Coordinates of C-alpha atoms in Angstrom, one line a residue:
X252 CA 2.7 -49.9 51.1
X253 CA 3.7 -51.3 47.8
X254 CA 0.1 -51.8 46.7
X255 CA -0.7 -48.2 47.9
X256 CA 2.3 -46.9 45.9
X257 CA 1.3 -48.8 42.8
X258 CA -2.2 -47.3 43.1
X259 CA -1.0 -43.9 43.6
X260 CA 1.2 -44.1 40.5
X261 CA -1.6 -45.6 38.5
X262 CA -3.9 -42.8 39.6
X263 CA -1.5 -40.2 38.8
X264 CA -0.6 -41.4 35.4
X265 CA -4.4 -41.8 34.6
X266 CA -4.9 -38.2 35.6
X267 CA -2.1 -37.0 33.5
X268 CA -3.4 -38.8 30.6
X269 CA -6.8 -37.1 31.1
X270 CA -5.3 -33.8 31.5
X271 CA -3.3 -34.3 28.3
X272 CA -6.3 -35.4 26.4
X273 CA -8.4 -32.4 27.7
X274 CA -5.7 -29.9 26.5
X275 CA -5.5 -31.8 23.3
X276 CA -9.3 -31.4 22.8
X277 CA -9.0 -27.7 23.8
X278 CA -6.1 -27.2 21.3
X279 CA -7.8 -29.0 18.6
X280 CA -11.0 -26.8 19.2
X281 CA -9.0 -23.6 19.2
X282 CA -7.1 -24.6 16.0
X283 CA -10.4 -25.4 14.3
X284 CA -12.0 -22.1 15.4
X285 CA -8.8 -20.3 14.4
X286 CA -8.9 -21.9 10.9
X287 CA -12.6 -21.1 10.6
X288 CA -11.8 -17.5 11.6
X289 CA -9.0 -17.2 9.1
X290 CA -11.2 -18.7 6.4
X291 CA -13.7 -16.0 7.2
X292 CA -11.3 -13.2 7.7
X293 CA -12.2 -11.6 4.4
X294 CA -15.8 -12.2 3.6
X295 CA -15.7 -9.6 0.9
X296 CA -13.6 -12.1 -1.2
X297 CA -16.9 -13.9 -2.1
X298 CA -17.9 -10.8 -4.3
X299 CA -14.9 -10.9 -6.5
X300 CA -13.0 -13.1 -8.9
X301 CA -13.1 -13.2 -12.7
X302 CA -14.9 -16.5 -12.5
X303 CA -17.4 -15.3 -10.1
X304 CA -20.9 -13.9 -10.8
X305 CA -23.5 -12.6 -8.3
X306 CA -26.9 -11.4 -8.6
X307 CA -27.7 -7.8 -7.5
X308 CA -31.4 -6.7 -7.1
X309 CA -32.0 -3.0 -6.5
X310 CA -35.4 -2.1 -4.9
X311 CA -36.3 1.6 -4.7
X312 CA -39.4 3.9 -4.5
X313 CA -40.1 6.2 -7.2
X314 CA -39.4 9.4 -5.3
X315 CA -36.0 8.0 -4.3
X316 CA -35.3 7.0 -7.7
X317 CA -36.0 10.6 -8.9
X318 CA -33.1 11.8 -6.6
X319 CA -30.6 9.9 -8.8
X320 CA -31.7 11.8 -12.0
X321 CA -29.9 14.8 -13.4
X322 CA -31.5 18.2 -12.3
X323 CA -34.2 19.6 -14.5
X324 CA -32.7 21.6 -17.3
X325 CA -29.4 19.8 -17.5
X326 CA -28.8 18.7 -21.1
X327 CA -26.8 15.6 -22.0
X328 CA -27.1 15.8 -25.8
X329 CA -24.1 16.0 -28.1
X330 CA -24.2 19.7 -28.4
X331 CA -24.2 20.3 -24.5
X332 CA -21.3 17.6 -24.3
X333 CA -19.4 19.5 -26.9
X334 CA -19.7 22.8 -25.2
X335 CA -18.7 21.1 -21.7
X336 CA -15.7 19.9 -23.7
X337 CA -15.0 23.4 -24.8
X338 CA -15.2 24.8 -21.1
X339 CA -13.0 21.9 -20.0
X340 CA -10.1 22.9 -22.5
X341 CA -10.5 26.5 -21.5
X342 CA -9.9 25.5 -17.8
X343 CA -7.0 23.2 -18.9
X344 CA -5.4 26.1 -20.9
X345 CA -5.6 28.6 -18.1
X346 CA -4.1 26.1 -15.6
X347 CA -7.3 25.4 -13.7
X348 CA -8.8 22.3 -12.2
X349 CA -10.8 19.5 -13.8
X350 CA -13.8 20.9 -11.9
X351 CA -16.6 23.1 -13.0
X352 CA -18.4 25.7 -10.9
X353 CA -21.6 24.1 -12.1
X354 CA -21.3 21.1 -9.9
X355 CA -19.6 19.9 -6.7
X356 CA -18.2 16.8 -8.4
X357 CA -15.1 17.0 -10.6
X358 CA -14.8 15.6 -14.1
X359 CA -16.7 16.1 -17.3
X360 CA -20.2 15.4 -16.0
X361 CA -19.7 18.2 -13.7
X362 CA -19.2 20.6 -16.6
X363 CA -22.6 19.6 -17.7
X364 CA -24.1 20.5 -14.2
X365 CA -24.5 16.9 -13.2
X366 CA -23.9 16.2 -9.4
X367 CA -24.7 12.6 -8.5
X368 CA -27.1 12.3 -5.7
X369 CA -27.9 9.4 -3.4
X370 CA -31.4 7.9 -3.2
X371 CA -32.4 5.4 -0.4
X372 CA -32.8 1.7 -1.6
X373 CA -32.8 -1.8 -0.5
X374 CA -30.4 -4.2 -2.3
X375 CA -30.2 -8.1 -2.4
X376 CA -26.7 -9.1 -3.2
X377 CA -25.7 -12.7 -3.6
X378 CA -28.9 -13.8 -1.7
X379 CA -28.5 -11.3 1.3
X380 CA -30.8 -8.3 1.6
X381 CA -29.3 -5.0 3.0
X382 CA -31.9 -2.3 3.7
X383 CA -31.6 1.5 3.6
X384 CA -28.5 1.7 1.4
X385 CA -27.4 4.9 -0.5
X386 CA -27.7 4.3 -4.3
X387 CA -26.4 6.8 -7.0
X388 CA -25.1 6.9 -10.5
X389 CA -21.3 7.2 -10.9
X390 CA -18.8 8.2 -13.5
X391 CA -18.3 10.9 -16.2
X392 CA -17.9 9.6 -19.7
X393 CA -19.5 6.3 -18.8
X394 CA -22.3 8.2 -17.3
X395 CA -23.0 10.2 -20.4
X396 CA -22.7 7.0 -22.6
X397 CA -24.8 5.3 -20.2
X398 CA -27.5 7.9 -20.4
X399 CA -27.6 7.5 -24.2
X400 CA -28.1 3.7 -23.8
X401 CA -30.2 3.8 -20.6
X402 CA -27.7 1.7 -18.7
X403 CA -25.9 3.6 -15.9
X404 CA -23.1 2.7 -13.5
X405 CA -24.0 2.7 -9.8
X406 CA -22.3 3.3 -6.5
X407 CA -23.8 1.4 -3.4
X408 CA -23.0 3.1 -0.1
X409 CA -24.1 0.8 2.8
X410 CA -23.7 3.5 5.4
X411 CA -25.0 6.5 3.6
X412 CA -28.2 6.4 5.7
X413 CA -27.5 3.7 8.3
X414 CA -24.2 4.7 10.0
X415 CA -21.9 1.8 10.6
X416 CA -23.8 -0.5 8.2
X417 CA -21.5 -2.7 6.0
X418 CA -21.9 -5.8 3.8
X419 CA -19.2 -8.5 4.2
X420 CA -16.8 -6.1 5.5
X421 CA -17.2 -3.3 2.8
X422 CA -18.9 0.1 3.0
X423 CA -19.1 0.7 -0.6
X424 CA -19.2 -1.2 -4.0
X425 CA -19.2 -0.1 -7.5
X426 CA -21.2 -1.6 -10.3
X427 CA -19.6 -0.7 -13.6
X428 CA -21.8 -0.7 -16.8
X429 CA -18.7 -1.1 -19.1
X430 CA -20.6 0.8 -21.7
X431 CA -17.2 1.7 -23.5
X432 CA -15.9 -1.9 -23.1
X433 CA -18.1 -4.6 -24.8
X434 CA -15.7 -7.4 -23.5
X435 CA -16.3 -6.5 -19.9
X436 CA -12.6 -7.6 -19.5
X437 CA -10.3 -4.8 -20.1
X438 CA -10.5 -3.1 -16.6
X439 CA -10.7 -6.6 -14.9
X440 CA -7.7 -8.0 -16.7
X441 CA -5.8 -4.7 -16.1
X442 CA -6.5 -4.6 -12.3
X443 CA -5.4 -8.3 -12.1
X444 CA -2.1 -7.4 -14.0
X445 CA -1.4 -4.5 -11.5
X446 CA -1.9 -6.8 -8.5
X447 CA 0.4 -9.4 -10.0
X448 CA 2.9 -6.5 -10.1
X449 CA 2.5 -6.1 -6.4
X450 CA 0.6 -2.8 -6.9
X451 CA -2.3 -2.6 -4.6
X452 CA -5.4 -2.6 -7.1
X453 CA -9.1 -3.1 -6.8
X454 CA -10.7 -6.6 -6.9
X455 CA -13.1 -7.2 -9.7
X456 CA -16.2 -9.7 -10.1
X457 CA -19.3 -9.9 -12.2
X458 CA -22.9 -9.2 -11.4
X459 CA -26.3 -9.6 -13.1
X460 CA -28.2 -6.6 -12.0
X461 CA -31.9 -6.2 -11.6
X462 CA -33.9 -3.2 -10.9
X463 CA -37.3 -2.8 -9.2
X464 CA -39.1 0.6 -8.9
X465 CA -42.1 0.2 -6.8
X466 CA -45.2 0.4 -9.0
X467 CA -43.3 0.9 -12.3
X468 CA -40.9 -2.0 -12.9
X469 CA -40.4 -5.5 -11.2
X470 CA -37.0 -7.1 -11.3
X471 CA -36.2 -5.6 -14.7
X472 CA -32.9 -6.9 -16.0
X473 CA -30.4 -4.0 -16.3
X474 CA -27.5 -5.8 -17.6
X475 CA -24.2 -7.7 -16.8
X476 CA -21.9 -5.4 -14.9
X477 CA -18.5 -5.6 -13.2
X478 CA -18.4 -5.3 -9.4
X479 CA -15.3 -3.2 -8.6
X480 CA -13.8 -2.8 -5.2
X481 CA -14.0 0.9 -3.7
X482 CA -10.7 2.5 -2.8
X483 CA -11.3 3.7 0.7
X484 CA -10.1 2.9 4.2
X485 CA -11.3 -0.7 4.1
X486 CA -9.2 -1.1 0.9
X487 CA -6.2 0.4 2.7
X488 CA -6.5 -1.8 5.7
X489 CA -6.9 -4.9 3.5
X490 CA -3.8 -4.0 1.4
X491 CA -1.6 -2.1 3.8
X492 CA -2.8 -3.2 7.3
X493 CA -3.5 0.5 8.2
X494 CA -5.7 3.3 6.9
X495 CA -3.7 6.1 8.7
X496 CA -2.1 7.3 5.6
X497 CA -3.5 10.1 3.3
X498 CA -5.5 8.9 0.2
X499 CA -6.1 11.2 -2.6
X500 CA -7.9 11.1 -6.1
X501 CA -6.5 14.0 -8.1
X502 CA -8.7 15.8 -10.6
X503 CA -6.6 18.7 -12.0
X504 CA -4.8 19.4 -15.3
X505 CA -1.2 18.0 -14.3
X506 CA 0.4 15.5 -12.4
X507 CA 1.2 16.2 -8.7
X508 CA 0.9 19.9 -9.3
X509 CA 2.4 22.7 -7.2
X510 CA 0.0 25.4 -6.0
X511 CA 2.3 27.1 -3.5
X512 CA 1.7 27.0 0.3
X513 CA -2.2 27.3 0.1
X514 CA -3.6 24.0 1.0
X515 CA -7.2 25.1 -0.3
X516 CA -5.9 24.8 -3.8
X517 CA -4.5 21.3 -3.1
X518 CA -7.9 20.4 -1.5
X519 CA -9.5 21.1 -4.8
X520 CA -7.0 19.6 -7.1
X521 CA -5.9 16.5 -5.1
X522 CA -9.3 15.7 -3.5
X523 CA -8.3 14.0 -0.4
X524 CA -10.4 10.9 0.5
X525 CA -9.2 10.7 4.0
X526 CA -8.8 13.6 6.5
X527 CA -5.2 15.0 6.2
X528 CA -3.0 15.9 9.2
X529 CA -1.1 19.2 9.1
X530 CA 2.0 17.0 8.6
X531 CA 0.6 15.3 5.6
X532 CA -0.5 18.5 4.1
X533 CA 3.1 19.7 4.4
X534 CA 4.4 16.6 2.8
X535 CA 2.2 16.9 -0.3
X536 CA 3.3 20.6 -0.7
X537 CA 6.9 19.9 -0.2
X538 CA 7.0 17.1 -2.7
X539 CA 4.9 19.2 -5.3
X540 CA 7.5 22.0 -4.8
X541 CA 10.5 19.5 -5.4
X542 CA 8.9 18.2 -8.5
X543 CA 8.2 21.5 -10.2
X544 CA 10.3 24.1 -8.6
X545 CA 13.6 22.6 -7.4
X546 CA 16.5 22.3 -9.8
X547 CA 17.4 18.7 -10.9
X548 CA 20.4 18.3 -8.5
X549 CA 18.1 19.0 -5.5
X550 CA 15.3 16.7 -7.0
X551 CA 17.8 13.8 -7.4
X552 CA 19.1 14.2 -3.9
X553 CA 15.7 14.4 -2.1
X554 CA 13.1 12.8 -4.3
X555 CA 13.5 9.3 -2.8
X556 CA 12.7 10.6 0.6
X557 CA 9.2 11.4 -0.7
X558 CA 8.5 8.7 -3.4
X559 CA 8.3 5.1 -3.2
X560 CA 10.6 4.9 -6.4
X561 CA 10.4 1.2 -7.2
X562 CA 6.6 1.2 -6.9
X563 CA 6.4 4.2 -9.1
X564 CA 8.4 2.6 -11.7
X565 CA 6.4 -0.5 -11.6
X566 CA 3.1 1.6 -11.7
X567 CA 4.4 3.5 -14.9
X568 CA 5.4 0.1 -16.4
X569 CA 2.1 -1.5 -15.9
X570 CA 0.2 1.5 -17.5
X571 CA 2.5 1.5 -20.4
X572 CA 2.2 -2.3 -21.0
X573 CA -1.6 -2.1 -21.1
X574 CA -1.6 1.3 -22.9
X575 CA -3.7 2.7 -20.2
X576 CA -4.0 6.4 -21.4
X577 CA -7.2 7.5 -19.7
X578 CA -5.2 7.6 -16.5
X579 CA -2.4 9.8 -15.0
X580 CA -0.7 9.7 -18.4
X581 CA -3.6 12.1 -19.4
X582 CA -2.6 14.3 -16.6
X583 CA -6.0 14.9 -14.9
X584 CA -7.6 12.1 -13.1
X585 CA -8.3 8.2 -13.0
X586 CA -5.6 7.4 -10.3
X587 CA -5.1 7.6 -6.6
X588 CA -2.1 8.7 -4.6
X589 CA -1.5 7.3 -1.2
X590 CA 0.9 8.7 1.4
X591 CA 1.9 5.4 3.0
X592 CA 2.3 6.0 6.8
X593 CA 5.2 3.5 7.4
X594 CA 7.4 4.8 5.0
X595 CA 6.0 8.3 4.6
X596 CA 6.4 8.0 0.8
X597 CA 3.8 8.4 -1.8
X598 CA 2.6 5.5 -3.9
X599 CA 0.5 5.6 -7.0
X600 CA -2.7 3.4 -7.5
X601 CA -4.7 2.7 -10.6
X602 CA -8.4 3.5 -11.2
X603 CA -11.1 3.3 -13.9
X604 CA -9.3 1.4 -16.6
X605 CA -12.1 0.4 -19.0
X606 CA -10.1 2.3 -21.7
X607 CA -7.0 0.1 -21.1
X608 CA -5.7 -2.3 -23.7
X609 CA -5.2 0.6 -26.1
X610 CA -8.9 1.6 -26.4
X611 CA -8.7 5.2 -25.5
X612 CA -9.5 6.8 -28.9
X613 CA -9.0 10.4 -27.9
X614 CA -5.2 9.9 -27.9
X615 CA -3.4 8.7 -31.1
X616 CA -4.4 6.2 -33.6
X617 CA -4.9 2.4 -33.1
X618 CA -1.4 1.6 -34.4
X619 CA 0.2 4.5 -32.5
X620 CA -1.5 3.2 -29.2
X621 CA -0.4 -0.4 -29.8
X622 CA 3.2 1.2 -30.5
X623 CA 3.2 3.4 -27.6
X624 CA 6.6 4.7 -26.5
X625 CA 7.8 3.2 -23.3
X626 CA 9.9 6.1 -22.3
X627 CA 7.8 9.0 -23.4
X628 CA 4.3 7.6 -24.0
X629 CA 2.6 11.1 -24.2
X630 CA 3.3 14.2 -25.9
X631 CA 2.4 16.3 -22.8
X632 CA 5.3 17.1 -20.3
X633 CA 4.9 15.3 -17.0
X634 CA 7.8 16.5 -15.0
X635 CA 7.5 13.8 -12.3
X636 CA 7.8 10.9 -14.8
X637 CA 10.6 12.7 -16.8
X638 CA 12.6 13.6 -13.8
X639 CA 12.3 10.2 -12.1
X640 CA 13.5 8.4 -15.2
X641 CA 16.4 10.9 -15.7
X642 CA 18.0 9.9 -12.4
X643 CA 20.8 7.5 -13.2
X644 CA 19.8 3.9 -13.0
X645 CA 16.0 4.4 -12.8
X646 CA 15.4 4.0 -16.6
X647 CA 17.4 0.7 -16.4
X648 CA 15.3 -0.6 -13.4
X649 CA 12.1 0.5 -15.3
X650 CA 13.2 -1.2 -18.4
X651 CA 14.0 -4.4 -16.2
X652 CA 10.6 -4.3 -14.9
X653 CA 9.2 -4.2 -18.5
X654 CA 11.5 -7.1 -19.5
X655 CA 10.3 -9.1 -16.6
X656 CA 6.6 -8.4 -17.3
X657 CA 7.0 -9.6 -21.0
X658 CA 8.2 -12.9 -19.5
X659 CA 5.6 -13.2 -16.7
X660 CA 2.5 -11.3 -16.2
X661 CA 2.3 -10.1 -19.8
X662 CA 3.6 -13.3 -21.3
X663 CA 1.6 -14.0 -24.5
X664 CA 0.4 -17.6 -23.8
X665 CA -0.5 -16.5 -20.2
X666 CA -2.5 -13.6 -21.5
X667 CA -4.3 -15.6 -24.2
X668 CA -5.2 -18.4 -21.6
X669 CA -6.7 -15.7 -19.4
X670 CA -8.6 -13.9 -22.0
X671 CA -10.1 -17.3 -23.3
X672 CA -10.9 -18.4 -19.8
X673 CA -12.7 -15.2 -18.8
X674 CA -14.3 -14.8 -22.2
X675 CA -15.8 -18.3 -22.0
X676 CA -17.1 -17.5 -18.5
X677 CA -18.6 -14.2 -19.5
X678 CA -19.9 -14.9 -23.0
X679 CA -23.1 -16.8 -21.9
X680 CA -24.2 -13.9 -19.9
X681 CA -23.4 -11.0 -22.5
X682 CA -26.9 -11.0 -24.0
X683 CA -28.2 -9.3 -20.7
X684 CA -26.7 -6.2 -22.1
X685 CA -29.2 -6.0 -25.0
X686 CA -29.2 -6.6 -28.8
X687 CA -26.0 -6.4 -30.5
X688 CA -24.0 -7.1 -27.2
X689 CA -23.1 -10.6 -28.2
X690 CA -21.7 -9.5 -31.7
X691 CA -19.7 -6.5 -30.0
X692 CA -18.2 -9.1 -27.5
X693 CA -17.2 -11.5 -30.2
X694 CA -15.3 -8.6 -32.2
X695 CA -13.2 -7.9 -29.1
X696 CA -12.4 -11.5 -28.7
X697 CA -11.5 -12.0 -32.5
X698 CA -8.1 -12.8 -33.7
X699 CA -7.8 -9.7 -36.1
X700 CA -9.1 -6.1 -36.0
X701 CA -12.3 -5.1 -38.0
X702 CA -14.0 -1.8 -39.0
X703 CA -16.1 -1.9 -35.9
X704 CA -13.2 -3.0 -33.4
X705 CA -9.7 -1.8 -33.8
X706 CA -8.4 -3.4 -30.7
X707 CA -9.3 -7.1 -30.2
X708 CA -7.7 -8.2 -27.0
X709 CA -5.3 -10.9 -28.3
X710 CA -4.3 -8.8 -31.3
X711 CA -3.4 -5.9 -28.9
X712 CA -1.4 -8.2 -26.7
X713 CA 0.7 -9.7 -29.6
X714 CA 1.3 -6.2 -31.2
X715 CA 2.0 -4.5 -27.8
X716 CA 4.5 -7.2 -26.9
X717 CA 6.3 -6.8 -30.3
X718 CA 6.4 -2.9 -29.7
X719 CA 7.9 -3.2 -26.2
X720 CA 10.4 -5.9 -27.2
X721 CA 11.6 -3.8 -30.3
X722 CA 12.0 -0.7 -28.0
X723 CA 13.8 -2.6 -25.3
X724 CA 16.2 -4.1 -28.0
X725 CA 16.8 -0.6 -29.3
X726 CA 15.3 -1.1 -32.7
X727 CA 12.3 1.2 -32.3
X728 CA 11.5 4.2 -30.2
X729 CA 7.7 3.7 -30.2
X730 CA 5.2 6.5 -30.6
X731 CA 4.2 9.4 -28.2
X732 CA 0.4 10.3 -28.5
X733 CA -1.5 13.4 -27.6
X734 CA -5.1 14.5 -27.0
X735 CA -7.5 15.0 -30.0
X736 CA -6.5 11.8 -31.6
X737 CA -3.2 13.1 -32.9
X738 CA 0.0 11.5 -32.2
X739 CA 3.5 13.0 -33.1
X740 CA 3.7 14.6 -36.4
X741 CA 6.2 11.9 -37.6
X742 CA 3.1 9.5 -37.8
X743 CA 1.7 11.7 -40.5
X744 CA 4.7 12.4 -42.6
X745 CA 4.1 9.3 -45.0
X746 CA 0.5 10.4 -45.4
X747 CA 1.4 14.1 -46.2
X748 CA 4.0 13.2 -48.7
X749 CA 1.6 10.8 -50.4
X750 CA -1.2 13.4 -50.5
X751 CA 1.4 16.1 -52.0
X752 CA 2.6 13.7 -54.7
X753 CA -1.0 13.0 -55.6
X754 CA -1.7 16.6 -55.8
X755 CA 1.3 17.4 -57.9
X756 CA 0.2 14.6 -60.4
X757 CA -3.3 15.7 -60.4
X758 CA -2.0 19.2 -61.2
X759 CA -0.2 17.9 -64.2
X760 CA -3.3 16.0 -65.3
X761 CA -5.6 19.0 -64.9
X762 CA -3.4 21.3 -67.0
X763 CA -3.0 18.5 -69.6
X764 CA -6.7 18.0 -69.6
X765 CA -7.4 21.6 -70.3
X766 CA -5.0 21.7 -73.2
X767 CA -6.4 18.7 -75.0
X768 CA -10.0 19.6 -74.2
X769 CA -9.8 23.2 -75.9
X770 CA -8.1 21.6 -78.8
X771 CA -11.3 19.7 -79.3
X772 CA -13.9 22.2 -78.3
X773 CA -14.4 25.0 -75.9
X774 CA -17.1 22.9 -74.2
X775 CA -14.8 20.0 -73.2
X776 CA -12.0 22.5 -72.4
X777 CA -14.3 24.1 -69.8
X778 CA -15.5 20.7 -68.4
X779 CA -12.0 19.6 -67.9
X780 CA -11.2 22.8 -66.0
X781 CA -14.0 22.2 -63.5
X782 CA -14.5 18.3 -63.4
X783 CA -10.9 17.0 -63.6
X784 CA -9.7 14.1 -63.4
X785 CA -13.2 12.6 -64.4
X786 CA -14.0 14.8 -67.5
X787 CA -10.5 14.3 -69.1
X788 CA -11.1 10.5 -68.6
X789 CA -14.5 10.5 -70.3
X790 CA -13.2 12.9 -72.9
X791 CA -10.1 10.8 -73.8
X792 CA -11.8 7.4 -73.8
X793 CA -15.2 8.2 -75.3
X794 CA -15.0 11.4 -77.2
X795 CA -11.7 12.1 -78.9
X796 CA -9.4 9.1 -78.4
X797 CA -7.0 10.8 -81.0
X798 CA -6.5 13.8 -78.8
X799 CA -7.0 12.7 -75.3
X800 CA -6.4 9.0 -74.9
X801 CA -3.0 9.2 -73.1
X802 CA -4.3 12.1 -71.0
X803 CA -7.4 9.8 -70.1
X804 CA -5.0 7.0 -69.0
X805 CA -3.1 9.6 -66.7
X806 CA -6.5 10.8 -65.3
X807 CA -7.5 7.3 -64.5
X808 CA -4.3 6.6 -62.8
X809 CA -4.9 9.7 -60.6
X810 CA -8.4 8.5 -59.8
X811 CA -7.2 5.2 -58.8
X812 CA -4.5 6.8 -56.7
X813 CA -7.0 9.0 -54.8
X814 CA -9.2 6.0 -54.1
X815 CA -6.4 3.9 -52.7
X816 CA -5.2 6.8 -50.7
X817 CA -8.7 7.7 -49.1
X818 CA -9.2 3.9 -48.4
X819 CA -5.8 3.6 -46.8
X820 CA -6.5 6.9 -44.7
X821 CA -9.9 5.6 -43.5
X822 CA -8.5 2.1 -42.6
X823 CA -5.7 3.7 -40.6
X824 CA -7.4 6.5 -38.6
X825 CA -11.2 5.3 -38.3

């Protein structure tokens, strides 16, 4: 009996050990599988990173390539672009949308009759081939500039022709030519700054792009591009865990405009990127009415029910920090609005920031953009910004975010290290963008501005931080800027006064020169009338020193004054 009991106990214990080991093995296998799954949960991450570059080889047939080109008869020369700007300004003046009847697409290119169309292509990305993708040009200003330089930005849609097709979890990617940013860093650094401020923003990487057109070109180097993540349902799921909200990409003249109760107008102006429900449509129209039609007391009472206030303050702060003026500050496009489904509140998201870091030359001077006002960055009225900051406590919260960013995400040492690090990574590849690309890149990475590059990245960071600090301390109010390159008139007062003083002095010299000229001869009197201050200077120094020497000295002073004034104006406003 004892032997049997011992045997039974030993057997039972061995069996228990075996079961335990079996479950341990199962647990370990599950854990390893889970770890691998988590590691591969976001395969798209391999495409992005400021220290990551991939090869993209586009293969396309000539007839498909032809589909990408602008329609016959569409002009993209300077005269046509100038007329398009005129039509655009006319629409803005009458309160229309940033959308011409010449095209189905919004933006400046649409005013030229450009309507980007897809062609069918195969692409090899990072060693993997995807067949039957949709390929088209993208952009407005960058498209026009790219046309001049023969280097376009592209959008690749993996399921345009093959429904359900994706690549590493993505359905679309953007290849940006950075034709307006020789550093290839402004947009990348700005998106990263927004993400560090906890604002969902596109990821960015780099790509060497090659093009094969069957029978015409074979693996022709197109250039070094940035790979920019598309804002779509995949982006929403990645950042919010759900894509059930309403995503919009406005393209109209004004921020969150009110068009009454007709949704058709909002469809044109707000450009929904996801299908809106009736409740979401109602939410957009209600908030637009609250911004533009309600008195301030009603706005203050109800606005936080519609707007993610802290997210909005952080969004404005980030745009102000990097002086991102070709954005919702411009009041027309280059931003997204998302009605987040859990909170049912609106959030603002950045887009298309190649003109950030003060590089948008259509608004203000270089100095004015570096000194951009934190409380009123633009001269145009934007009720949503003005009203939100007017609510008690919001401006203080907004300033607190700016203070925090100066010490964290926009800290000078941190930004310098990032610029140097990304610059060192990108610099060896910049020559892919053609002759002169390396010199342009080096000017943006220089320590000081030059005639060719007014906004070197480090210089901008230093001056922008100084301006924000002075404004937060109350010793400066910064400068508001407007379209057309003209900031507030206060910027020009010293120059106007200087010009008036010079004109006054030249008038004195002109009269003086006439008098002493006629005292010598009729000829010199007439010459001094029409060729002042040069003729009085020659007359007094070389012809009649006895009559005109002091007048000649005065004329020389006027000449030097004009030379200094013109040189200073050119340096300031070029």
